[in-house]
XYZ file of C-alpha atoms in Angstrom:
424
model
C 98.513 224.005 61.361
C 99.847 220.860 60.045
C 99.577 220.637 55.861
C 96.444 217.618 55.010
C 96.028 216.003 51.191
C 92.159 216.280 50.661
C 92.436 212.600 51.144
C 93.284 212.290 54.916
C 90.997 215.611 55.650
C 87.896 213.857 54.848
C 89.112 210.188 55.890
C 89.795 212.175 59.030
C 85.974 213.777 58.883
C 84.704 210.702 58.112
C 86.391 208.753 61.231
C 84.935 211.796 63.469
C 81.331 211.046 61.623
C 81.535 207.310 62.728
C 81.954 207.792 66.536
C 77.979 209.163 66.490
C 76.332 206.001 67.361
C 74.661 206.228 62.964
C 77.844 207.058 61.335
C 78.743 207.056 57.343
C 80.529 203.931 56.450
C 83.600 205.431 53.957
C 82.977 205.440 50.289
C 84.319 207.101 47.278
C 81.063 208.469 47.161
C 81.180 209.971 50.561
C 84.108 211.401 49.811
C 82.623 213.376 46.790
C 79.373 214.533 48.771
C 81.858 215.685 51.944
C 83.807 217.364 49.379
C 80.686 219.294 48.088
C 79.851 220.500 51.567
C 83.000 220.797 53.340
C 86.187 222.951 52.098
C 89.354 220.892 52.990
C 89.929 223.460 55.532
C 86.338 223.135 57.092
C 86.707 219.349 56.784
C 90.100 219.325 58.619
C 88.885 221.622 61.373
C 85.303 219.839 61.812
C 87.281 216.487 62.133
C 88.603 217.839 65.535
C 85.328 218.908 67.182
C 83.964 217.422 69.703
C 80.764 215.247 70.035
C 79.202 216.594 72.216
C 78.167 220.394 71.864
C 80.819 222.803 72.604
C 81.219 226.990 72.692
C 83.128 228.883 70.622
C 85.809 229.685 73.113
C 86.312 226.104 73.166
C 86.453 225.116 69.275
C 89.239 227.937 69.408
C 91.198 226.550 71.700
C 91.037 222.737 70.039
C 91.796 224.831 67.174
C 94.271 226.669 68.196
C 93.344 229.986 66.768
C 91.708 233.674 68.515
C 88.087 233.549 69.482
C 86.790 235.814 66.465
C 88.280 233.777 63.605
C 87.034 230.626 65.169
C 83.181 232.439 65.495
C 83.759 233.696 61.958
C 84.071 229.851 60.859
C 81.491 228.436 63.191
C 78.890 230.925 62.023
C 79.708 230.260 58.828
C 78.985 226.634 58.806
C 76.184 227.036 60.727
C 75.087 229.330 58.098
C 75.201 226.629 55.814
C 73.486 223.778 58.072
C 76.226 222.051 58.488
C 76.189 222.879 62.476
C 73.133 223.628 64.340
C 73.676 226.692 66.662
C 72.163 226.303 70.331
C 71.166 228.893 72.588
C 71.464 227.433 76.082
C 70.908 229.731 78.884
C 72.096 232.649 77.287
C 75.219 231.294 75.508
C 75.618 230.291 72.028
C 76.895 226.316 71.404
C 77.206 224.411 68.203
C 77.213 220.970 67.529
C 77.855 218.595 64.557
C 74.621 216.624 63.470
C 75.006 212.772 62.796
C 74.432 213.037 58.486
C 71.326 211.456 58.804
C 69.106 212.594 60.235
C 71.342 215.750 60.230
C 73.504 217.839 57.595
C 72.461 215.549 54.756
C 69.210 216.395 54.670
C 69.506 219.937 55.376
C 71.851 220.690 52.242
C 68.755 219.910 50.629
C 66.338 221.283 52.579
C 65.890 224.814 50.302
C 66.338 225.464 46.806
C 69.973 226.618 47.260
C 72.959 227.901 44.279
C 75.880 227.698 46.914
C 76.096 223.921 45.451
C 74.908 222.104 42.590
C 72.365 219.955 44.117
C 71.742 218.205 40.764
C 75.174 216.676 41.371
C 74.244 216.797 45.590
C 71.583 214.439 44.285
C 72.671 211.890 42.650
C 75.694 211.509 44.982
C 73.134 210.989 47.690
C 70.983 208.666 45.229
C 74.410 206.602 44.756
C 75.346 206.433 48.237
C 72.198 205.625 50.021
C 69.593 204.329 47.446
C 72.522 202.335 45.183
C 74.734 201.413 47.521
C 73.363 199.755 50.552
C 75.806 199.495 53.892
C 75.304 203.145 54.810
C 71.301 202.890 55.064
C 71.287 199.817 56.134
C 73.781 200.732 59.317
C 71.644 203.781 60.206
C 68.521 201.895 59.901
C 69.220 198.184 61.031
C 71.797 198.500 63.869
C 70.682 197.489 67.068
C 67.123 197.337 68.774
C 66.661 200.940 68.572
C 66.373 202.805 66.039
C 66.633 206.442 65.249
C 62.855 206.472 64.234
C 59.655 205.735 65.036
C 56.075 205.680 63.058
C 53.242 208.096 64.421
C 50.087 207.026 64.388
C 47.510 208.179 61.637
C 45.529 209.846 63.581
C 42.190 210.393 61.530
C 41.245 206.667 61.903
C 41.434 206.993 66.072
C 38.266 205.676 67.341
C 36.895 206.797 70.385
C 37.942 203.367 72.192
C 41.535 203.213 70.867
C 42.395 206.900 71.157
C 42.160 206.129 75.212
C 45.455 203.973 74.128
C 47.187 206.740 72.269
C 49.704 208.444 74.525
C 50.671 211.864 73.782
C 53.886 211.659 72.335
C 52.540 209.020 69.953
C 50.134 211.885 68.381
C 51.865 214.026 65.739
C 49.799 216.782 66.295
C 50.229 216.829 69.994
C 54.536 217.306 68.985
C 53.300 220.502 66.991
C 51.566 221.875 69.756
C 53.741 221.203 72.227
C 56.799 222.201 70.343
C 59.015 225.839 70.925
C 59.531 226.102 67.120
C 58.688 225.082 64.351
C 59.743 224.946 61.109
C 58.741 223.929 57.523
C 61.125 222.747 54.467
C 61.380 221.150 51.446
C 61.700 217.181 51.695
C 64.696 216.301 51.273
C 63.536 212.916 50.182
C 61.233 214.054 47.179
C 63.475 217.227 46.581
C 66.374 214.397 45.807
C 64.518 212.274 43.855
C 63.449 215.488 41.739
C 66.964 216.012 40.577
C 67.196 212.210 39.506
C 64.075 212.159 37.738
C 62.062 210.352 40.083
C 60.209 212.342 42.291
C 56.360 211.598 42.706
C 53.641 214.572 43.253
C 53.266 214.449 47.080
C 52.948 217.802 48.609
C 57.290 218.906 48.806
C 57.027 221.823 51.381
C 55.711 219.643 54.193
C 59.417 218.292 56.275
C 58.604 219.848 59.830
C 61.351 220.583 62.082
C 61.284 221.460 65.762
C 62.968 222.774 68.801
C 66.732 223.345 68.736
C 66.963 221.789 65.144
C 64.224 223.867 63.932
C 65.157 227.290 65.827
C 68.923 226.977 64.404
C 67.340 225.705 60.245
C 65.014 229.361 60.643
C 67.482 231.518 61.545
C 69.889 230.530 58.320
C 66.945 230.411 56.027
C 66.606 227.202 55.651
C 63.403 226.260 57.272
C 59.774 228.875 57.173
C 58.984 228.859 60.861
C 55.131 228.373 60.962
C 52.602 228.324 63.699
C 50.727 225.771 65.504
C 47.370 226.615 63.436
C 49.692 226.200 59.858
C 51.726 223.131 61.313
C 48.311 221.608 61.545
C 46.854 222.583 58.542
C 50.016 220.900 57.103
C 49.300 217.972 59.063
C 45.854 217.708 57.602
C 47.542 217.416 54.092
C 49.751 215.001 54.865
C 47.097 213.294 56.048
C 44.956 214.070 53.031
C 48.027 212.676 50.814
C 47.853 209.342 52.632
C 51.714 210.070 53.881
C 53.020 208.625 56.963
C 54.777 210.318 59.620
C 57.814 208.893 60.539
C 59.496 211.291 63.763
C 62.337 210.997 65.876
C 62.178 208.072 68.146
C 62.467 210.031 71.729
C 59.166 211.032 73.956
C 60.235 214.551 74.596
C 61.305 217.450 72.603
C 60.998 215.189 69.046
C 63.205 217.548 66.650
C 61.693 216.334 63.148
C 58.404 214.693 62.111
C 59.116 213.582 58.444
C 56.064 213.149 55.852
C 56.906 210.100 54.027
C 55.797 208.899 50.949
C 56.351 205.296 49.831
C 58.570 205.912 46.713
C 61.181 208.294 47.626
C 61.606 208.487 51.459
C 64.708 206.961 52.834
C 62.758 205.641 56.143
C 59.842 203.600 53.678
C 62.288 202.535 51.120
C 64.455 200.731 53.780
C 61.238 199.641 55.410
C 60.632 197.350 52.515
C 64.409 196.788 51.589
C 65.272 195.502 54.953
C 62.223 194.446 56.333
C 63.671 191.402 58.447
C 65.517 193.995 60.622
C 62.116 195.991 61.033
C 64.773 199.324 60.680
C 61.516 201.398 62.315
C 59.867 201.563 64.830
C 56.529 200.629 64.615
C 53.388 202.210 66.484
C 51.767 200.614 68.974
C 48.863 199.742 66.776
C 48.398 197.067 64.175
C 45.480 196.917 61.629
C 43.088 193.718 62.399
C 40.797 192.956 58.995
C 36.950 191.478 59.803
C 37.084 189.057 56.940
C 32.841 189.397 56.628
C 33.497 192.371 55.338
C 36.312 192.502 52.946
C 35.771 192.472 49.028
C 39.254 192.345 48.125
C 39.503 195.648 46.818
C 43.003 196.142 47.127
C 42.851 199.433 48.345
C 44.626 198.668 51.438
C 47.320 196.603 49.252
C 47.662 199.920 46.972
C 48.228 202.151 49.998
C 50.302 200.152 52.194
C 54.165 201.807 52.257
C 55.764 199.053 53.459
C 53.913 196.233 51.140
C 52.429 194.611 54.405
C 49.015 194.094 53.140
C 48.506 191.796 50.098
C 45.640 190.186 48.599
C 45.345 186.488 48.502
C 42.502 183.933 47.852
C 39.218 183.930 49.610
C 39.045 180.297 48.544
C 34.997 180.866 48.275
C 33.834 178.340 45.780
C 30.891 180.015 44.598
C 33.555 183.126 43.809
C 37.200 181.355 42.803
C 38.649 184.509 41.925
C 37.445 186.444 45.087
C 40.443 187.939 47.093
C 40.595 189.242 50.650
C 43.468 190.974 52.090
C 45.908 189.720 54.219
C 48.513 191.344 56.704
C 52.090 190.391 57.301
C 51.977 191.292 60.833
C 55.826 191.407 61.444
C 56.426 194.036 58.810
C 53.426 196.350 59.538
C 54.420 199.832 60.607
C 51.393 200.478 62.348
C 50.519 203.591 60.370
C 46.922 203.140 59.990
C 46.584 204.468 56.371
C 44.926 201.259 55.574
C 42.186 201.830 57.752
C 41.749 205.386 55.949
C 41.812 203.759 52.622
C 39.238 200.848 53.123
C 35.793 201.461 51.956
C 34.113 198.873 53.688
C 34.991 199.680 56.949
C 36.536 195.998 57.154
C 40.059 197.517 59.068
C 40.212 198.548 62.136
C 43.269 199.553 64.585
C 43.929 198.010 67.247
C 46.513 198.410 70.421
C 49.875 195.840 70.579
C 49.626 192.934 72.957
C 53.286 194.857 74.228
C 53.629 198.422 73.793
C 57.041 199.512 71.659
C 59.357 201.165 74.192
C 60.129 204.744 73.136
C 63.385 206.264 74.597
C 62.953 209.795 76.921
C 64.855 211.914 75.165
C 68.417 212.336 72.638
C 70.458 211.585 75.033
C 68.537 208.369 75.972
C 68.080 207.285 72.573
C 72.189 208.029 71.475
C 73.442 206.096 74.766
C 71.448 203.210 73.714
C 72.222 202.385 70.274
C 75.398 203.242 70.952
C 75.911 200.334 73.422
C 74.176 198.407 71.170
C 76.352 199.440 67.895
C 79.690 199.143 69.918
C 80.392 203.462 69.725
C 79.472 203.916 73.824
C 83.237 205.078 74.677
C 82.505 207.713 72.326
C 80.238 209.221 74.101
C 82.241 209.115 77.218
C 85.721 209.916 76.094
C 86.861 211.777 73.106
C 90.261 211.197 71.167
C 90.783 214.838 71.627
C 88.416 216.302 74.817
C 87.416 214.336 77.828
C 83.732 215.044 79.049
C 83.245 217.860 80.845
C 82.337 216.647 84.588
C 78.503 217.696 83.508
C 78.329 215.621 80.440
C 79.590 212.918 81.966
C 77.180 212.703 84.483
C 74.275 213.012 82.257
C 75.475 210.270 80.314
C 76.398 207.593 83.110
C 72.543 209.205 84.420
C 70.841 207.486 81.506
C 73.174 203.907 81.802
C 72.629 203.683 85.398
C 68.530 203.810 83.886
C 69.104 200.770 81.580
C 68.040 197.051 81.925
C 70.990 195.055 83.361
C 72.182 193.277 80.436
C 72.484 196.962 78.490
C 74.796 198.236 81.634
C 76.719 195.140 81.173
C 77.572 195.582 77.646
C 78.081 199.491 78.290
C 80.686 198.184 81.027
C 82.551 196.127 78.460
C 82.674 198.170 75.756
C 84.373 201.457 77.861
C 85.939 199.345 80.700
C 86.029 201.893 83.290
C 85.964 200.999 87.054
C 84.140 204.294 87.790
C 81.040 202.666 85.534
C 81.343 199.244 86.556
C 81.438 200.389 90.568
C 78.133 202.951 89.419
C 76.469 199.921 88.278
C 77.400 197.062 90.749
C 75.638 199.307 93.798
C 72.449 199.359 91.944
């Protein structure tokens, strides 16, 4: 195998990172944190993988090595999170997660002394909470984003929950789901190591399906069952957190507990709030200005600094406040609702309901038309789709509003997609 510096392995690592539709713009400090997770080796053999998920029998032939030594390797880094492991139909396949939401998170996932995750930490700090262009790519990109807000469910009324489809209900994903599995936040676990974690509940990240099956079998996720996911639920309820979930309809593989001060998906919420970088539910908070005292409760509670408190401009009361809303950066969460005393908040449904993509594959083919990476999803610099693959992909295009199949068209210039589209 061809001799690599450490330099061009993870350059090379980091080019194969950016053809996911959210990539890792480069960095000296990405270098550092692939260099903590990745041996030059692993990082030069990684680099070569495909996308989409592959076998063994396959990563040892792109490797160019026998079947055991490749398993040996594969196993390995799956032991270590840094693939996820897939049992389809009876045979084992492995794929590379984006880094977020993917092997970033899971380094951190468990208290862990294969790496310093002091150090981990504030790399991560630097990179995303310092620097901005990687968090603001995964997060601001596009129309669609890679997540969405779940409704707080406690606050449902009667009249409203009629509104609430079932893949908008948190609870309904953990009782729906084939596994489950609970961690430590990586968000609060991070901030821990820089001295600025807060005392939300830590062992609360749930993780599901594929994601969560392949996180329980290395250790790094507690698989729990329906009856615990819910009580965990309840406390993250309890803890006024806001759960923020992978933006697909079916088979959602994490629900993330978010607290306003150290999770990635608030802070960006706030930081970039012109882009609106999530999803929001299909719910906004309407206030009944009779009843509001100006409090501030609502103002206190709010993650995303939506609510303020301005003047009631009442005469007989010049310092009397009542709260306000800043409808375009509301997430929808409902945790104002919860927190008002005077039962002056109530939710109620979108004039337009937020479009919520079917599944992964959906949601990857669309932002990556809209972020300019849909050829990489088609053809690989080193492994053309299998005939299966491909299908599945041009299946979800041929599903997309006419202006999306356009810009899919342009972007991978292929005859075969343009011809697929024109008999529509």
């Amino acid at each position: 195998m061809a001799h690599h510096t450490a330099k061009s392995d993870y350059s090379d690592l980091t080019e194969r990172l950016n053809r996911f539709p959210q990539g890792a713009p480069p960095s000296e400090l990405l270098n550092k944190i692939l260099a903590m997770l990745f041996s030059e080796r692993e990082a030069r053999l990684v680099s070569l993988l495909p996308i989409r998920p592959f076998t063994a029998a396959r990563a040892a032939d792109i490797w160019k090595m026998g079947l055991s030594e490749a398993l040996k390797i594969l196993d390995q880094l799956s032991s270590r999170a840094i693939l996820v492991d897939i049992d389809q139909d009876g045979t084992t396949q492995y794929v590379l997660p984006p880094p977020m939401a993917g092997f970033f998170e899971f380094s951190m996932m468990r208290m862990r002394k294969d790496i310093d995750q002091k150090c981990l930490s504030e790399l991560f700090y630097e990179y995303l909470n310092v620097e901005e262009d990687f968090i603001k790519d995964l997060f601001c990109l596009g129309d669609t984003k890679l997540g969405r807000t779940f409704v707080h469910e406690p606050v449902l009324t009667n009249e409203n929950a009629s509104h609430v489809m079932d893949y908008e209900r948190a609870s309904e994903v953990i009782k729906t789901a084939e596994h489950m599995g609970i961690s430590t936040c990586y968000c609060r676990h991070k901030m821990y190591h820089v001295g600025k974690a807060c005392d939300n509940p830590m062992d609360i990240c749930m993780t599901f399906n594929t994601s969560a099956r392949s996180l329980i079998k290395y250790g790094h996720a507690l698989r729990v069952d329906v009856v615990e996911g819910m009580d965990l639920l309840d406390q993250a309820y309890g803890s006024n957190l806001v759960q923020f979930g992978e933006n697909v309809r079916q088979r959602v593989n994490f629900i993330c507990n978010c607290c306003a001060c150290c999770c990635e998906a608030m802070i960006a919420a706030r930081r970039f709030a012109i882009y609106n970088p999530v999803h929001t539910s299909n719910f906004i908070p309407e206030i009944n200005d009779a009843h509001c005292t100006g409090c501030g409760k609502c103002v206190t509670v709010c993650p995303v600094e939506a609510m303020t408190l301005v003047s009631a401009h009442d005469p007989k009361h010049p310092k009397q406040k009542k709260a306000r809303l800043n409808n375009e950066i509301c997430l929808g969460c409902g945790l104002c609702v919860r927190a008002c005393p005077e039962g002056s908040l109530t939710l109620v449904p979108l004039d337009q309901r937020v479009i919520t993509p079917l599944n992964s594959a959906h949601r990857s083919v669309v932002m990556a038309i809209e972020r300019g990476t849909f050829q990489h999803l088609i053809f690989d610099n080193r492994v053309l789709f299998s005939h299966r693959a491909l299908s599945a992909v041009l299946g979800v295009v041929l599903k997309l509003p006419p202006i999306k199949q356009i810009l899919a068209s342009q972007q991978v210039k292929s005859r075969y997609l343009e011809t697929l589209i024109s008999r529509l």
